[in-house]
Amino acid sequence: MTTPIHAAPPAGSPEGAGPAALLSVRDLTMAFPGRRSATGRRGAPVRAVDGVSFDLAAGETLGLVGESGCGKSTTGRMLVRLLEPTSGSVVFDGRDVTRLSQRALRPLRRDVQMVFQDPHSSLNPRQTVSRIISDPLLVQGWSAADARRRAAELMELVGLIPEHIDRYPHEFSGGQAQRIGIARSLATGPRLIVADEPVSALDVSVQAQIVNLMERLREELGLSYVFIAHDLSVVKRVSDRVAVMYLGRIVEIGAKRDLYDTPQHPYTRALLSAVPLPDPAAERRRERIVLLGDPPSPAAPPPGCSFHPRCPKAQEVCRTERPLLRIAASREVACHFPGD
């Protein structure tokens, strides 16, 4: 029988982010009200995000991955205050975003922007590209002429033709529409961009173009990203560190190379085993880990480790004691029995 880990929890930030982290998230929780039954009784609250903590350094990209419904998009929306957290804190550049009034939050929105998953549904079909990109500048007090000039510059920066500035979103392809969304997010000169599955709705060839664009913008403008995705190949391409979420919690977080080469959590290993390899011979040789059953409901999570009903390594302690993030093999893992 393997001995469970009982090392002291790490003091301070994960590797790659120090005390002066640009973004510091602590115990972030989001509980949605339960549905009402036919008798009018309210069901148990749905804990979509349950105690998420991480740091992000300036100029760093953190990939946030997991199955659909694990809470990664909800986490992203709380980072920019599109959703109000139930509890926890989001500290950006020394200021707790969750405690700011709407008036105090407005200047901060210049520094934190978001790119959405579906490029067409996130753009107003009744507005021209010029208005879509320049709107954030008009809100910040720019003149209409200066905002239009800046919108044309941003179109060129993201690889679009400035002469198309008076066209409408439906006149662009999906990849072009996503470039418009990226240009809009850059309008106010942000330092942090939360990208919520920015390439999942695009063709594979277009995905590569958008990923390369975001990498180039990061280098040229000194941006930091929280990159949310379910495609681990894309996350590996863009990220410095990766956080794996399951049922609203981070179960493993660490440097990209360490996590991909030697995953410690059983769930991480299962996710990585599902990523196809470009070498057919290697693909046939490797072991594929198939998880049984569906993820539990966040309205009624299992006791102990939330992954234990599907985990091939589960033991009695997993069913009764919730594992906390602890240092294991140069990263943090929420597992009683990390490793092989």
CSV table of C-alpha atoms in Angstrom, one decimal:
chain,number,residue,atom,x,y,z
A,1,MET,CA,0.0,0.0,0.0
A,2,THR,CA,1.3,3.4,-1.0
A,3,THR,CA,1.9,5.9,1.8
A,4,PRO,CA,-0.1,9.1,1.5
A,5,ILE,CA,1.6,12.4,1.3
A,6,HIS,CA,1.5,14.6,4.4
A,7,ALA,CA,4.0,17.3,3.6
A,8,ALA,CA,3.3,20.8,4.8
A,9,PRO,CA,1.4,23.0,2.4
A,10,PRO,CA,3.6,25.3,0.3
A,11,ALA,CA,4.2,28.7,1.8
A,12,GLY,CA,3.8,31.5,-0.7
A,13,SER,CA,3.3,31.4,-4.5
A,14,PRO,CA,3.6,28.6,-7.0
A,15,GLU,CA,6.8,28.3,-8.9
A,16,GLY,CA,7.2,31.1,-11.4
A,17,ALA,CA,5.3,33.8,-9.4
A,18,GLY,CA,6.7,35.6,-6.4
A,19,PRO,CA,5.4,38.0,-3.8
A,20,ALA,CA,5.0,40.7,-6.5
A,21,ALA,CA,2.7,38.6,-8.7
A,22,LEU,CA,0.6,40.6,-11.1
A,23,LEU,CA,-2.5,38.5,-10.2
A,24,SER,CA,-3.1,36.7,-7.0
A,25,VAL,CA,-6.2,34.5,-6.5
A,26,ARG,CA,-7.1,33.1,-3.1
A,27,ASP,CA,-9.9,30.6,-2.2
A,28,LEU,CA,-12.1,31.8,-5.0
A,29,THR,CA,-15.6,30.3,-4.8
A,30,MET,CA,-18.7,30.5,-6.9
A,31,ALA,CA,-22.0,28.9,-5.7
A,32,PHE,CA,-25.0,29.3,-7.9
A,33,PRO,CA,-28.5,28.9,-6.2
A,34,GLY,CA,-30.1,25.5,-6.7
A,35,ARG,CA,-33.1,24.9,-8.9
A,36,ARG,CA,-36.6,25.1,-7.4
A,37,SER,CA,-38.6,21.9,-7.5
A,38,ALA,CA,-42.2,21.6,-8.4
A,39,THR,CA,-43.1,22.2,-4.8
A,40,GLY,CA,-41.1,25.4,-4.7
A,41,ARG,CA,-38.3,24.1,-2.5
A,42,ARG,CA,-34.8,25.3,-3.5
A,43,GLY,CA,-32.2,22.6,-4.2
A,44,ALA,CA,-28.7,22.5,-3.0
A,45,PRO,CA,-26.4,25.3,-4.3
A,46,VAL,CA,-24.1,24.4,-7.2
A,47,ARG,CA,-20.5,25.0,-6.3
A,48,ALA,CA,-19.1,25.7,-9.8
A,49,VAL,CA,-15.8,26.9,-8.3
A,50,ASP,CA,-14.7,25.6,-5.0
A,51,GLY,CA,-11.6,27.3,-3.4
A,52,VAL,CA,-9.4,28.0,-6.4
A,53,SER,CA,-6.0,29.7,-5.6
A,54,PHE,CA,-3.1,30.6,-7.9
A,55,ASP,CA,-0.6,33.4,-8.7
A,56,LEU,CA,0.3,34.8,-12.1
A,57,ALA,CA,3.5,36.7,-12.7
A,58,ALA,CA,3.8,39.7,-15.1
A,59,GLY,CA,4.5,38.4,-18.7
A,60,GLU,CA,3.4,34.9,-17.8
A,61,THR,CA,0.8,32.6,-19.4
A,62,LEU,CA,-1.1,30.3,-17.1
A,63,GLY,CA,-3.1,27.6,-18.9
A,64,LEU,CA,-6.4,26.5,-17.2
A,65,VAL,CA,-7.6,23.1,-18.4
A,66,GLY,CA,-10.2,20.5,-17.5
A,67,GLU,CA,-13.4,18.7,-18.7
A,68,SER,CA,-16.4,20.7,-19.7
A,69,GLY,CA,-18.3,21.9,-16.6
A,70,CYS,CA,-15.2,21.8,-14.3
A,71,GLY,CA,-15.5,25.6,-13.6
A,72,LYS,CA,-12.7,27.0,-15.6
A,73,SER,CA,-14.8,29.5,-17.6
A,74,THR,CA,-16.6,30.6,-14.4
A,75,THR,CA,-13.2,31.2,-12.9
A,76,GLY,CA,-12.2,33.4,-15.8
A,77,ARG,CA,-15.4,35.4,-15.6
A,78,MET,CA,-14.9,36.1,-11.9
A,79,LEU,CA,-11.3,37.3,-12.6
A,80,VAL,CA,-12.8,40.2,-14.6
A,81,ARG,CA,-15.8,40.6,-12.4
A,82,LEU,CA,-18.4,39.5,-15.0
A,83,LEU,CA,-19.5,37.3,-12.2
A,84,GLU,CA,-19.5,38.2,-8.5
A,85,PRO,CA,-17.7,35.6,-6.5
A,86,THR,CA,-19.4,34.0,-3.5
A,87,SER,CA,-16.2,34.3,-1.5
A,88,GLY,CA,-12.4,34.6,-2.0
A,89,SER,CA,-10.2,37.4,-3.4
A,90,VAL,CA,-8.8,38.4,-6.7
A,91,VAL,CA,-5.9,40.8,-6.2
A,92,PHE,CA,-4.6,42.5,-9.3
A,93,ASP,CA,-1.5,44.6,-8.9
A,94,GLY,CA,-2.1,45.0,-5.2
A,95,ARG,CA,-5.8,45.9,-5.4
A,96,ASP,CA,-8.6,43.4,-4.5
A,97,VAL,CA,-10.9,43.4,-7.5
A,98,THR,CA,-13.7,41.7,-5.6
A,99,ARG,CA,-14.0,44.6,-3.1
A,100,LEU,CA,-14.1,47.5,-5.6
A,101,SER,CA,-17.3,49.4,-6.4
A,102,GLN,CA,-18.4,49.6,-10.0
A,103,ARG,CA,-17.1,53.1,-10.2
A,104,ALA,CA,-13.7,52.2,-8.7
A,105,LEU,CA,-13.6,49.2,-11.0
A,106,ARG,CA,-13.9,51.2,-14.2
A,107,PRO,CA,-10.3,52.5,-14.3
A,108,LEU,CA,-9.0,49.0,-13.5
A,109,ARG,CA,-10.8,47.6,-16.6
A,110,ARG,CA,-8.2,49.3,-18.8
A,111,ASP,CA,-5.7,46.8,-17.4
A,112,VAL,CA,-7.8,43.6,-17.4
A,113,GLN,CA,-9.7,42.5,-20.5
A,114,MET,CA,-11.3,39.3,-21.8
A,115,VAL,CA,-11.4,37.4,-25.1
A,116,PHE,CA,-14.5,35.2,-25.5
A,117,GLN,CA,-15.0,31.7,-26.9
A,118,ASP,CA,-17.5,32.4,-29.7
A,119,PRO,CA,-16.2,35.4,-31.8
A,120,HIS,CA,-19.5,36.2,-33.5
A,121,SER,CA,-21.7,36.0,-30.5
A,122,SER,CA,-19.4,38.3,-28.5
A,123,LEU,CA,-19.5,41.0,-31.2
A,124,ASN,CA,-22.5,43.3,-31.6
A,125,PRO,CA,-24.0,42.5,-35.1
A,126,ARG,CA,-25.4,46.0,-35.4
A,127,GLN,CA,-22.1,47.8,-34.9
A,128,THR,CA,-19.3,48.3,-37.4
A,129,VAL,CA,-15.8,47.0,-36.5
A,130,SER,CA,-14.8,50.6,-36.0
A,131,ARG,CA,-17.4,51.1,-33.3
A,132,ILE,CA,-16.8,47.7,-31.7
A,133,ILE,CA,-13.0,48.3,-31.2
A,134,SER,CA,-13.3,52.0,-30.3
A,135,ASP,CA,-16.1,51.6,-27.8
A,136,PRO,CA,-13.8,50.9,-24.8
A,137,LEU,CA,-11.8,54.0,-25.8
A,138,LEU,CA,-14.9,56.2,-26.0
A,139,VAL,CA,-15.9,55.0,-22.5
A,140,GLN,CA,-12.5,56.0,-21.3
A,141,GLY,CA,-12.9,59.6,-22.7
A,142,TRP,CA,-11.2,59.4,-26.1
A,143,SER,CA,-12.5,61.6,-28.9
A,144,ALA,CA,-14.3,59.8,-31.7
A,145,ALA,CA,-11.6,60.7,-34.3
A,146,ASP,CA,-8.7,59.5,-32.0
A,147,ALA,CA,-10.6,56.3,-31.2
A,148,ARG,CA,-11.3,55.5,-34.9
A,149,ARG,CA,-7.6,56.1,-35.7
A,150,ARG,CA,-6.6,53.8,-32.9
A,151,ALA,CA,-9.1,51.1,-34.1
A,152,ALA,CA,-7.5,51.2,-37.5
A,153,GLU,CA,-4.0,50.7,-35.9
A,154,LEU,CA,-5.3,47.8,-33.9
A,155,MET,CA,-6.8,46.1,-36.9
A,156,GLU,CA,-3.5,46.2,-38.6
A,157,LEU,CA,-1.8,44.9,-35.5
A,158,VAL,CA,-3.9,41.8,-35.4
A,159,GLY,CA,-3.6,41.1,-39.1
A,160,LEU,CA,-6.7,42.7,-40.5
A,161,ILE,CA,-7.0,45.2,-43.4
A,162,PRO,CA,-7.7,48.7,-41.9
A,163,GLU,CA,-9.8,49.6,-44.9
A,164,HIS,CA,-12.4,47.1,-43.7
A,165,ILE,CA,-13.0,49.1,-40.6
A,166,ASP,CA,-16.6,50.1,-41.6
A,167,ARG,CA,-17.7,46.5,-42.2
A,168,TYR,CA,-20.0,44.5,-39.9
A,169,PRO,CA,-19.1,41.3,-38.0
A,170,HIS,CA,-21.1,39.0,-40.3
A,171,GLU,CA,-18.9,40.0,-43.2
A,172,PHE,CA,-15.9,38.3,-41.6
A,173,SER,CA,-14.9,34.7,-41.1
A,174,GLY,CA,-14.6,33.1,-37.7
A,175,GLY,CA,-10.9,33.6,-37.5
A,176,GLN,CA,-11.2,37.2,-38.6
A,177,ALA,CA,-14.0,37.8,-36.1
A,178,GLN,CA,-11.8,36.5,-33.3
A,179,ARG,CA,-9.0,38.9,-34.4
A,180,ILE,CA,-11.6,41.7,-34.0
A,181,GLY,CA,-12.3,40.4,-30.5
A,182,ILE,CA,-8.6,40.4,-29.7
A,183,ALA,CA,-8.2,43.9,-31.2
A,184,ARG,CA,-11.1,45.1,-29.0
A,185,SER,CA,-9.4,43.6,-25.9
A,186,LEU,CA,-6.2,45.5,-26.7
A,187,ALA,CA,-7.8,48.9,-27.2
A,188,THR,CA,-7.2,50.2,-23.7
A,189,GLY,CA,-3.6,48.8,-23.4
A,190,PRO,CA,-4.3,46.0,-20.9
A,191,ARG,CA,-1.6,44.2,-18.9
A,192,LEU,CA,-3.7,41.0,-18.4
A,193,ILE,CA,-6.0,39.2,-20.8
A,194,VAL,CA,-8.3,36.3,-19.8
A,195,ALA,CA,-8.8,34.2,-22.9
A,196,ASP,CA,-11.8,31.9,-22.5
A,197,GLU,CA,-11.4,29.1,-25.1
A,198,PRO,CA,-10.4,31.6,-27.8
A,199,VAL,CA,-9.7,29.0,-30.5
A,200,SER,CA,-12.1,26.1,-29.7
A,201,ALA,CA,-14.8,27.4,-32.2
A,202,LEU,CA,-12.3,27.7,-35.0
A,203,ASP,CA,-10.9,25.4,-37.7
A,204,VAL,CA,-7.5,23.7,-36.9
A,205,SER,CA,-5.6,25.8,-39.4
A,206,VAL,CA,-7.1,29.0,-38.1
A,207,GLN,CA,-6.5,27.9,-34.5
A,208,ALA,CA,-2.7,27.9,-35.2
A,209,GLN,CA,-2.9,31.4,-36.7
A,210,ILE,CA,-4.7,32.8,-33.6
A,211,VAL,CA,-2.4,31.1,-31.2
A,212,ASN,CA,0.6,32.5,-33.1
A,213,LEU,CA,-1.0,35.9,-33.0
A,214,MET,CA,-1.5,35.8,-29.3
A,215,GLU,CA,2.1,34.7,-28.8
A,216,ARG,CA,3.4,37.5,-30.9
A,217,LEU,CA,1.3,40.1,-29.0
A,218,ARG,CA,2.5,38.7,-25.7
A,219,GLU,CA,6.1,39.3,-26.7
A,220,GLU,CA,5.5,42.7,-28.3
A,221,LEU,CA,3.2,44.2,-25.7
A,222,GLY,CA,4.4,42.4,-22.6
A,223,LEU,CA,1.0,40.8,-21.9
A,224,SER,CA,0.0,38.2,-19.3
A,225,TYR,CA,-2.6,35.6,-20.1
A,226,VAL,CA,-4.9,33.3,-18.3
A,227,PHE,CA,-5.6,30.9,-21.2
A,228,ILE,CA,-8.6,28.7,-20.6
A,229,ALA,CA,-9.0,25.7,-22.9
A,230,HIS,CA,-9.8,22.0,-23.0
A,231,ASP,CA,-7.3,21.3,-25.8
A,232,LEU,CA,-4.1,20.3,-24.1
A,233,SER,CA,-2.0,20.5,-27.2
A,234,VAL,CA,-2.9,24.2,-27.6
A,235,VAL,CA,-2.3,24.8,-23.9
A,236,LYS,CA,1.1,23.2,-24.2
A,237,ARG,CA,2.0,25.6,-27.0
A,238,VAL,CA,1.1,28.8,-25.3
A,239,SER,CA,1.6,28.3,-21.5
A,240,ASP,CA,4.4,28.7,-19.0
A,241,ARG,CA,2.5,27.0,-16.2
A,242,VAL,CA,-0.6,24.8,-16.3
A,243,ALA,CA,-3.4,24.4,-13.7
A,244,VAL,CA,-5.7,21.3,-14.1
A,245,MET,CA,-9.3,21.7,-12.7
A,246,TYR,CA,-11.7,19.0,-11.7
A,247,LEU,CA,-15.2,19.6,-10.3
A,248,GLY,CA,-14.4,23.3,-9.4
A,249,ARG,CA,-11.0,22.6,-7.8
A,250,ILE,CA,-7.4,22.8,-9.0
A,251,VAL,CA,-6.0,19.3,-8.6
A,252,GLU,CA,-2.5,19.9,-10.1
A,253,ILE,CA,-0.6,23.1,-11.0
A,254,GLY,CA,3.0,23.5,-12.1
A,255,ALA,CA,5.5,24.3,-14.8
A,256,LYS,CA,4.4,23.1,-18.2
A,257,ARG,CA,7.3,20.8,-18.9
A,258,ASP,CA,7.1,19.1,-15.5
A,259,LEU,CA,3.3,18.6,-15.7
A,260,TYR,CA,3.3,17.2,-19.3
A,261,ASP,CA,6.4,15.0,-18.8
A,262,THR,CA,5.6,13.6,-15.4
A,263,PRO,CA,2.0,14.2,-14.4
A,264,GLN,CA,1.4,13.4,-10.8
A,265,HIS,CA,-2.4,13.4,-10.4
A,266,PRO,CA,-4.4,10.5,-11.9
A,267,TYR,CA,-6.8,12.9,-13.6
A,268,THR,CA,-4.0,14.8,-15.3
A,269,ARG,CA,-2.5,11.5,-16.6
A,270,ALA,CA,-5.9,10.5,-18.0
A,271,LEU,CA,-6.3,13.9,-19.7
A,272,LEU,CA,-2.8,13.7,-21.3
A,273,SER,CA,-3.4,10.1,-22.4
A,274,ALA,CA,-6.3,11.3,-24.5
A,275,VAL,CA,-4.1,13.7,-26.5
A,276,PRO,CA,-3.3,12.1,-29.9
A,277,LEU,CA,0.4,11.7,-30.8
A,278,PRO,CA,1.6,12.6,-34.3
A,279,ASP,CA,3.6,9.3,-34.5
A,280,PRO,CA,1.2,6.4,-35.3
A,281,ALA,CA,3.6,3.8,-33.9
A,282,ALA,CA,4.0,5.7,-30.6
A,283,GLU,CA,0.2,6.2,-30.5
A,284,ARG,CA,-0.3,2.4,-30.8
A,285,ARG,CA,2.3,1.6,-28.1
A,286,ARG,CA,1.2,4.0,-25.3
A,287,GLU,CA,-1.3,3.2,-22.6
A,288,ARG,CA,-4.7,4.9,-22.9
A,289,ILE,CA,-6.4,5.7,-19.6
A,290,VAL,CA,-10.1,5.5,-19.8
A,291,LEU,CA,-12.1,7.0,-16.9
A,292,LEU,CA,-15.2,5.2,-15.9
A,293,GLY,CA,-18.5,7.1,-15.2
A,294,ASP,CA,-19.3,10.8,-15.4
A,295,PRO,CA,-18.0,13.6,-13.2
A,296,PRO,CA,-20.2,13.9,-10.1
A,297,SER,CA,-22.7,16.8,-9.8
A,298,PRO,CA,-21.2,20.0,-8.3
A,299,ALA,CA,-24.6,20.2,-6.4
A,300,ALA,CA,-23.8,17.0,-4.6
A,301,PRO,CA,-20.0,16.4,-4.6
A,302,PRO,CA,-18.7,13.2,-3.1
A,303,PRO,CA,-17.0,13.3,0.3
A,304,GLY,CA,-13.2,13.2,0.5
A,305,CYS,CA,-11.4,13.5,-2.8
A,306,SER,CA,-13.9,14.6,-5.5
A,307,PHE,CA,-12.1,12.4,-8.1
A,308,HIS,CA,-12.2,9.1,-6.0
A,309,PRO,CA,-15.3,7.6,-7.7
A,310,ARG,CA,-13.4,7.5,-11.0
A,311,CYS,CA,-9.9,7.1,-9.8
A,312,PRO,CA,-8.1,3.7,-10.3
A,313,LYS,CA,-5.8,4.4,-7.3
A,314,ALA,CA,-8.5,5.3,-4.8
A,315,GLN,CA,-8.1,4.0,-1.2
A,316,GLU,CA,-10.1,4.5,2.0
A,317,VAL,CA,-8.5,7.8,2.9
A,318,CYS,CA,-9.5,9.2,-0.5
A,319,ARG,CA,-13.2,8.5,0.3
A,320,THR,CA,-13.1,10.4,3.7
A,321,GLU,CA,-10.4,13.1,3.6
A,322,ARG,CA,-10.2,15.9,1.0
A,323,PRO,CA,-6.6,16.3,-0.2
A,324,LEU,CA,-5.1,19.8,-0.3
A,325,LEU,CA,-2.6,21.1,-2.8
A,326,ARG,CA,0.8,20.0,-1.6
A,327,ILE,CA,4.3,20.0,-3.1
A,328,ALA,CA,5.1,16.8,-5.0
A,329,ALA,CA,7.7,16.4,-7.6
A,330,SER,CA,8.3,20.2,-8.2
A,331,ARG,CA,4.6,21.1,-8.5
A,332,GLU,CA,1.5,21.3,-6.4
A,333,VAL,CA,-0.9,18.3,-6.4
A,334,ALA,CA,-4.1,17.7,-4.6
A,335,CYS,CA,-3.8,13.9,-4.2
A,336,HIS,CA,-3.1,11.5,-1.3
A,337,PHE,CA,-1.1,9.2,-3.6
A,338,PRO,CA,0.6,11.3,-6.3
A,339,GLY,CA,2.9,9.8,-8.9
A,340,ASP,CA,2.9,6.4,-10.7
